[in-house]
PDB file of C-alpha atoms in Angstrom:
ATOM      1  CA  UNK A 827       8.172  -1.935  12.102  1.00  0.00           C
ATOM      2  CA  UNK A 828       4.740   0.339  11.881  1.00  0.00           C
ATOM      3  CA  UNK A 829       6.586   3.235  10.558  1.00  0.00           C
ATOM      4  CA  UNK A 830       8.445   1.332   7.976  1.00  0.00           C
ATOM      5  CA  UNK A 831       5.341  -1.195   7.201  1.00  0.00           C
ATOM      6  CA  UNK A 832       3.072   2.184   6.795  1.00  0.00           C
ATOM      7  CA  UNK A 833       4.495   3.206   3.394  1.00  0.00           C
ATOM      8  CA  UNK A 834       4.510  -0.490   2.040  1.00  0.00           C
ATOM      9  CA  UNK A 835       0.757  -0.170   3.153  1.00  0.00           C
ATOM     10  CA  UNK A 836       0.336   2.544   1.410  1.00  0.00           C
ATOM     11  CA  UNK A 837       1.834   1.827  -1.641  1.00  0.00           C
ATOM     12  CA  UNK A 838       0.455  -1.741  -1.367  1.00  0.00           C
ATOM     13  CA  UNK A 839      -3.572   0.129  -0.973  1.00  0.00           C
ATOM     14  CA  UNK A 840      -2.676   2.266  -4.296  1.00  0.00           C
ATOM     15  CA  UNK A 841      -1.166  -0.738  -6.138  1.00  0.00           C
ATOM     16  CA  UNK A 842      -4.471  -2.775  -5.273  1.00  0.00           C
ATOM     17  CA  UNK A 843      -6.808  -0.169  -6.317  1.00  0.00           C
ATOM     18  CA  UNK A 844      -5.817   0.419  -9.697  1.00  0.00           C
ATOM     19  CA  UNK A 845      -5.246  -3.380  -9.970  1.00  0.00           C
ATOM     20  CA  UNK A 846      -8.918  -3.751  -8.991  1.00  0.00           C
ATOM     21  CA  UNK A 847      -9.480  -0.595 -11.624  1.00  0.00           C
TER      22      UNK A 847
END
């Protein structure tokens, strides 16, 4: 489950920080 939820994490952080852009 890490390995898999890591990406999604990642992606999610990106998706969040332009959102907050």
């Amino acid at each position: 489950c890490m390995a898999m939820g890591n990406e999604d994490q990642d992606l999610g952080s990106l998706l969040s920080r332009l959102a907050a852009l």
